[in-house]
PDB file of C-alpha atoms in Angstrom:
ATOM      1  CA  MET U   7     -14.800   0.226  -1.209  1.00  0.00           C
ATOM      2  CA  SER U   8     -14.017   1.423   2.230  1.00  0.00           C
ATOM      3  CA  GLY U   9     -10.561   0.985   3.675  1.00  0.00           C
ATOM      4  CA  ALA U  10     -12.071  -1.432   6.186  1.00  0.00           C
ATOM      5  CA  LEU U  11     -13.417  -3.666   3.440  1.00  0.00           C
ATOM      6  CA  ALA U  12     -10.086  -3.621   1.579  1.00  0.00           C
ATOM      7  CA  LYS U  13      -8.385  -4.636   4.823  1.00  0.00           C
ATOM      8  CA  ARG U  14     -10.812  -7.544   5.246  1.00  0.00           C
ATOM      9  CA  TYR U  15      -9.990  -8.852   1.773  1.00  0.00           C
ATOM     10  CA  ALA U  16      -6.282  -8.343   2.417  1.00  0.00           C
ATOM     11  CA  ARG U  17      -6.566 -10.034   5.825  1.00  0.00           C
ATOM     12  CA  ALA U  18      -8.269 -13.090   4.292  1.00  0.00           C
ATOM     13  CA  LEU U  19      -5.486 -13.492   1.732  1.00  0.00           C
ATOM     14  CA  PHE U  20      -2.808 -12.763   4.326  1.00  0.00           C
ATOM     15  CA  GLU U  21      -4.125 -15.466   6.657  1.00  0.00           C
ATOM     16  CA  ILE U  22      -3.987 -18.024   3.843  1.00  0.00           C
ATOM     17  CA  ALA U  23      -0.485 -16.881   2.914  1.00  0.00           C
ATOM     18  CA  GLU U  24       0.680 -17.054   6.519  1.00  0.00           C
ATOM     19  CA  GLU U  25      -0.819 -20.507   7.015  1.00  0.00           C
ATOM     20  CA  ARG U  26       0.965 -21.800   3.898  1.00  0.00           C
ATOM     21  CA  GLY U  27       4.232 -19.904   4.423  1.00  0.00           C
ATOM     22  CA  LEU U  28       3.733 -17.821   1.288  1.00  0.00           C
ATOM     23  CA  ILE U  29       3.634 -14.263   2.666  1.00  0.00           C
ATOM     24  CA  ASP U  30       6.637 -13.014   0.659  1.00  0.00           C
ATOM     25  CA  GLN U  31       5.741 -14.886  -2.530  1.00  0.00           C
ATOM     26  CA  ILE U  32       2.164 -13.632  -2.570  1.00  0.00           C
ATOM     27  CA  GLU U  33       3.289 -10.100  -1.766  1.00  0.00           C
ATOM     28  CA  GLY U  34       5.620 -10.198  -4.775  1.00  0.00           C
ATOM     29  CA  GLU U  35       2.892 -11.541  -7.031  1.00  0.00           C
ATOM     30  CA  LEU U  36       0.422  -8.878  -5.893  1.00  0.00           C
ATOM     31  CA  LYS U  37       2.993  -6.129  -6.470  1.00  0.00           C
ATOM     32  CA  ASP U  38       3.797  -7.502  -9.938  1.00  0.00           C
ATOM     33  CA  LEU U  39       0.119  -7.622 -10.833  1.00  0.00           C
ATOM     34  CA  ALA U  40      -0.446  -4.102  -9.499  1.00  0.00           C
ATOM     35  CA  GLU U  41       2.458  -2.901 -11.648  1.00  0.00           C
ATOM     36  CA  ALA U  42       1.021  -4.695 -14.698  1.00  0.00           C
ATOM     37  CA  LEU U  43      -2.324  -2.993 -14.133  1.00  0.00           C
ATOM     38  CA  LYS U  44      -0.545   0.383 -14.059  1.00  0.00           C
ATOM     39  CA  GLN U  45       1.699  -0.306 -17.054  1.00  0.00           C
ATOM     40  CA  VAL U  46      -0.928  -1.822 -19.365  1.00  0.00           C
ATOM     41  CA  PRO U  47      -4.012   0.410 -19.382  1.00  0.00           C
ATOM     42  CA  ASP U  48      -5.954  -1.992 -21.628  1.00  0.00           C
ATOM     43  CA  PHE U  49      -5.460  -4.819 -19.127  1.00  0.00           C
ATOM     44  CA  HIS U  50      -6.661  -2.535 -16.340  1.00  0.00           C
ATOM     45  CA  LYS U  51      -9.747  -1.611 -18.369  1.00  0.00           C
ATOM     46  CA  LEU U  52     -10.560  -5.267 -19.083  1.00  0.00           C
ATOM     47  CA  PHE U  53      -9.988  -6.288 -15.474  1.00  0.00           C
ATOM     48  CA  THR U  54     -12.174  -3.550 -14.001  1.00  0.00           C
ATOM     49  CA  HIS U  55     -14.841  -3.059 -16.684  1.00  0.00           C
ATOM     50  CA  PRO U  56     -18.269  -3.823 -15.162  1.00  0.00           C
ATOM     51  CA  ARG U  57     -19.851  -5.026 -18.415  1.00  0.00           C
ATOM     52  CA  ILE U  58     -17.354  -7.774 -19.146  1.00  0.00           C
ATOM     53  CA  ALA U  59     -18.762 -11.100 -17.999  1.00  0.00           C
ATOM     54  CA  VAL U  60     -17.345 -12.690 -14.866  1.00  0.00           C
ATOM     55  CA  ALA U  61     -16.597 -15.911 -16.775  1.00  0.00           C
ATOM     56  CA  SER U  62     -14.646 -13.966 -19.428  1.00  0.00           C
ATOM     57  CA  LYS U  63     -12.588 -12.164 -16.794  1.00  0.00           C
ATOM     58  CA  LYS U  64     -11.797 -15.430 -15.031  1.00  0.00           C
ATOM     59  CA  GLU U  65     -10.799 -17.060 -18.301  1.00  0.00           C
ATOM     60  CA  LEU U  66      -8.508 -14.126 -19.111  1.00  0.00           C
ATOM     61  CA  LEU U  67      -6.914 -14.215 -15.650  1.00  0.00           C
ATOM     62  CA  GLU U  68      -6.410 -17.978 -15.838  1.00  0.00           C
ATOM     63  CA  GLU U  69      -4.818 -17.664 -19.263  1.00  0.00           C
ATOM     64  CA  LEU U  70      -2.539 -14.781 -18.282  1.00  0.00           C
ATOM     65  CA  PHE U  71      -1.391 -16.013 -14.888  1.00  0.00           C
ATOM     66  CA  LYS U  72      -1.445 -19.818 -15.031  1.00  0.00           C
ATOM     67  CA  GLY U  73       2.083 -20.873 -14.094  1.00  0.00           C
ATOM     68  CA  LYS U  74       3.104 -17.271 -13.374  1.00  0.00           C
ATOM     69  CA  ALA U  75       1.132 -16.692 -10.181  1.00  0.00           C
ATOM     70  CA  SER U  76       0.293 -19.010  -7.327  1.00  0.00           C
ATOM     71  CA  GLN U  77      -3.092 -20.672  -7.248  1.00  0.00           C
ATOM     72  CA  GLU U  78      -3.794 -18.671  -4.072  1.00  0.00           C
ATOM     73  CA  VAL U  79      -3.428 -15.375  -5.960  1.00  0.00           C
ATOM     74  CA  ILE U  80      -5.444 -16.642  -8.926  1.00  0.00           C
ATOM     75  CA  ASN U  81      -8.237 -17.801  -6.605  1.00  0.00           C
ATOM     76  CA  PHE U  82      -8.078 -14.454  -4.819  1.00  0.00           C
ATOM     77  CA  LEU U  83      -8.481 -12.618  -8.132  1.00  0.00           C
ATOM     78  CA  PHE U  84     -11.436 -14.876  -8.954  1.00  0.00           C
ATOM     79  CA  ALA U  85     -13.022 -13.926  -5.617  1.00  0.00           C
ATOM     80  CA  LEU U  86     -12.562 -10.235  -6.431  1.00  0.00           C
ATOM     81  CA  VAL U  87     -14.197 -10.749  -9.829  1.00  0.00           C
ATOM     82  CA  ASP U  88     -17.058 -12.789  -8.332  1.00  0.00           C
ATOM     83  CA  ASN U  89     -17.741 -10.047  -5.790  1.00  0.00           C
ATOM     84  CA  LYS U  90     -17.221  -7.195  -8.268  1.00  0.00           C
ATOM     85  CA  ARG U  91     -14.305  -5.785  -6.264  1.00  0.00           C
ATOM     86  CA  GLU U  92     -11.617  -5.910  -8.943  1.00  0.00           C
ATOM     87  CA  SER U  93     -11.418  -2.115  -9.114  1.00  0.00           C
ATOM     88  CA  GLU U  94     -10.185  -2.153  -5.514  1.00  0.00           C
ATOM     89  CA  PHE U  95      -7.204  -4.386  -6.208  1.00  0.00           C
ATOM     90  CA  ALA U  96      -4.612  -1.629  -5.632  1.00  0.00           C
ATOM     91  CA  GLU U  97      -6.087  -0.695  -2.239  1.00  0.00           C
ATOM     92  CA  ILE U  98      -6.245  -4.345  -1.189  1.00  0.00           C
ATOM     93  CA  THR U  99      -2.631  -4.846  -2.297  1.00  0.00           C
ATOM     94  CA  ARG U 100      -1.519  -1.844  -0.219  1.00  0.00           C
ATOM     95  CA  ALA U 101      -3.300  -3.287   2.816  1.00  0.00           C
ATOM     96  CA  TYR U 102      -1.685  -6.712   2.253  1.00  0.00           C
ATOM     97  CA  VAL U 103       1.800  -5.181   1.951  1.00  0.00           C
ATOM     98  CA  GLU U 104       1.202  -3.224   5.150  1.00  0.00           C
ATOM     99  CA  MET U 105       0.200  -6.451   6.952  1.00  0.00           C
ATOM    100  CA  ALA U 106       3.270  -8.262   5.624  1.00  0.00           C
ATOM    101  CA  ASN U 107       5.521  -5.398   6.724  1.00  0.00           C
ATOM    102  CA  ASP U 108       3.858  -5.338  10.122  1.00  0.00           C
ATOM    103  CA  LYS U 109       4.479  -9.069  10.500  1.00  0.00           C
ATOM    104  CA  ARG U 110       8.175  -8.465   9.730  1.00  0.00           C
ATOM    105  CA  GLY U 111       8.365  -5.501  12.117  1.00  0.00           C
ATOM    106  CA  PHE U 112       8.770  -2.996   9.276  1.00  0.00           C
ATOM    107  CA  ALA U 113       6.795   0.069   8.322  1.00  0.00           C
ATOM    108  CA  ASP U 114       7.061   2.344   5.309  1.00  0.00           C
ATOM    109  CA  ALA U 115       7.089   6.056   6.001  1.00  0.00           C
ATOM    110  CA  VAL U 116       6.988   9.193   3.908  1.00  0.00           C
ATOM    111  CA  VAL U 117       8.920  12.147   5.314  1.00  0.00           C
ATOM    112  CA  THR U 118       8.042  15.543   3.914  1.00  0.00           C
ATOM    113  CA  THR U 119      10.334  18.499   4.546  1.00  0.00           C
ATOM    114  CA  ALA U 120      10.751  21.966   3.071  1.00  0.00           C
ATOM    115  CA  LYS U 121      14.379  21.221   2.130  1.00  0.00           C
ATOM    116  CA  PRO U 122      16.171  17.949   1.432  1.00  0.00           C
ATOM    117  CA  LEU U 123      17.423  16.062   4.500  1.00  0.00           C
ATOM    118  CA  SER U 124      20.846  14.481   4.745  1.00  0.00           C
ATOM    119  CA  GLN U 125      21.132  10.721   5.098  1.00  0.00           C
ATOM    120  CA  GLU U 126      22.131  11.229   8.749  1.00  0.00           C
ATOM    121  CA  GLU U 127      19.014  13.290   9.450  1.00  0.00           C
ATOM    122  CA  LEU U 128      16.800  10.670   7.775  1.00  0.00           C
ATOM    123  CA  GLU U 129      18.430   7.911   9.815  1.00  0.00           C
ATOM    124  CA  GLU U 130      17.900   9.878  13.039  1.00  0.00           C
ATOM    125  CA  LEU U 131      14.215  10.372  12.201  1.00  0.00           C
ATOM    126  CA  ALA U 132      13.921   6.664  11.348  1.00  0.00           C
ATOM    127  CA  ASN U 133      15.489   5.755  14.701  1.00  0.00           C
ATOM    128  CA  GLN U 134      13.280   8.104  16.711  1.00  0.00           C
ATOM    129  CA  PHE U 135      10.015   7.072  15.061  1.00  0.00           C
ATOM    130  CA  GLY U 136      11.122   3.436  14.913  1.00  0.00           C
ATOM    131  CA  GLN U 137      11.672   3.357  18.677  1.00  0.00           C
ATOM    132  CA  MET U 138       8.354   5.078  19.285  1.00  0.00           C
ATOM    133  CA  LEU U 139       6.489   2.514  17.127  1.00  0.00           C
ATOM    134  CA  ASN U 140       8.763  -0.440  17.909  1.00  0.00           C
ATOM    135  CA  LYS U 141       9.335  -0.990  14.175  1.00  0.00           C
ATOM    136  CA  LYS U 142      12.127  -0.639  11.679  1.00  0.00           C
ATOM    137  CA  LEU U 143      11.186   2.163   9.298  1.00  0.00           C
ATOM    138  CA  ARG U 144      11.925   2.553   5.605  1.00  0.00           C
ATOM    139  CA  PHE U 145      11.690   6.195   4.623  1.00  0.00           C
ATOM    140  CA  GLU U 146      10.783   7.850   1.365  1.00  0.00           C
ATOM    141  CA  SER U 147      11.842  11.490   1.416  1.00  0.00           C
ATOM    142  CA  VAL U 148       9.696  14.157  -0.249  1.00  0.00           C
ATOM    143  CA  VAL U 149      10.549  17.844  -0.535  1.00  0.00           C
ATOM    144  CA  ASP U 150       7.620  20.259  -0.360  1.00  0.00           C
ATOM    145  CA  PRO U 151       8.594  23.915   0.141  1.00  0.00           C
ATOM    146  CA  THR U 152       4.978  24.849   0.968  1.00  0.00           C
ATOM    147  CA  ILE U 153       5.303  23.367   4.473  1.00  0.00           C
ATOM    148  CA  ILE U 154       7.795  26.209   5.135  1.00  0.00           C
ATOM    149  CA  GLY U 155       9.803  24.258   7.720  1.00  0.00           C
ATOM    150  CA  GLY U 156       9.652  21.356  10.117  1.00  0.00           C
ATOM    151  CA  VAL U 157       8.720  17.839   9.140  1.00  0.00           C
ATOM    152  CA  VAL U 158       5.603  15.809   8.283  1.00  0.00           C
ATOM    153  CA  VAL U 159       5.860  12.034   8.726  1.00  0.00           C
ATOM    154  CA  LYS U 160       3.214   9.637   7.379  1.00  0.00           C
ATOM    155  CA  ILE U 161       3.458   6.039   8.576  1.00  0.00           C
ATOM    156  CA  GLY U 162       0.605   3.862   7.381  1.00  0.00           C
ATOM    157  CA  ASP U 163      -2.577   5.712   8.280  1.00  0.00           C
ATOM    158  CA  ARG U 164      -0.868   7.864  10.939  1.00  0.00           C
ATOM    159  CA  LEU U 165       0.232  11.414  10.262  1.00  0.00           C
ATOM    160  CA  TYR U 166       2.675  13.311  12.469  1.00  0.00           C
ATOM    161  CA  ASP U 167       2.592  16.932  11.389  1.00  0.00           C
ATOM    162  CA  GLY U 168       5.336  19.094  12.822  1.00  0.00           C
ATOM    163  CA  SER U 169       5.375  21.520   9.910  1.00  0.00           C
ATOM    164  CA  LEU U 170       5.720  25.234  10.422  1.00  0.00           C
ATOM    165  CA  LYS U 171       2.812  25.772   8.049  1.00  0.00           C
ATOM    166  CA  THR U 172       0.437  23.784  10.291  1.00  0.00           C
ATOM    167  CA  LYS U 173       1.737  25.478  13.443  1.00  0.00           C
ATOM    168  CA  LEU U 174       1.130  28.886  11.872  1.00  0.00           C
ATOM    169  CA  GLU U 175      -2.386  27.836  10.821  1.00  0.00           C
ATOM    170  CA  HIS U 176      -3.169  26.688  14.376  1.00  0.00           C
ATOM    171  CA  PHE U 177      -1.800  29.933  15.729  1.00  0.00           C
ATOM    172  CA  ALA U 178      -3.930  31.962  13.292  1.00  0.00           C
ATOM    173  CA  HIS U 179      -7.076  30.085  14.397  1.00  0.00           C
ATOM    174  CA  GLN U 180      -6.345  30.891  18.027  1.00  0.00           C
ATOM    175  CA  ILE U 181      -6.122  34.617  17.394  1.00  0.00           C
TER     176      ILE U 181
END
C-alpha cells in the first residue's frame, strides 16, 4: 500500500473519531492493537494471512475485541479485512497518530547525532524546530557515530540533514 492510501484510510477513521469526540480513545486502541500484533506473532499471522476467509477473520476480531475496543475500531478493522488491507495496519496507525498529533499541535521527531546531546541541547533543538513548524515537538534522541558530526532531524516525512557526513558527500560530488 502506498503511503497515500494508508493516509486515506487513516483520514477516514480520523474524521469519524473527530466527529464523535473519540480521537484520543481510538488512538489508544489502535496503538494497543499494533502492540498486540507485534507481541503475538501468531495473531499477526492470522490477521494478515491471505488464505484465511474474511468471515473467519471478522469472527476472530469480534471475539477478541468485543467490549475491549470501540465499535468504530472494530468496524474499521472489518473494513481493512474486507478490502484486504490488514497487512497495512501499522502504516495506517502511524498515519492516524500523526493526524491526531497534528490536531493537538504536536509532532514527534527523531534527532540523530554523532554523540549524545544534553537535555538542554535537545530542548533548544525542540524550541528552534518547534517555532519553525509552529508545533510542540517531542524528541527521540538517537546516537549514530557514522554521521561524524552535526545533526539529522526527522519530523514526520520531513528530513533536515545537517550532518557532517552529508556535507562531506556533497563537497566530494562538487569536486
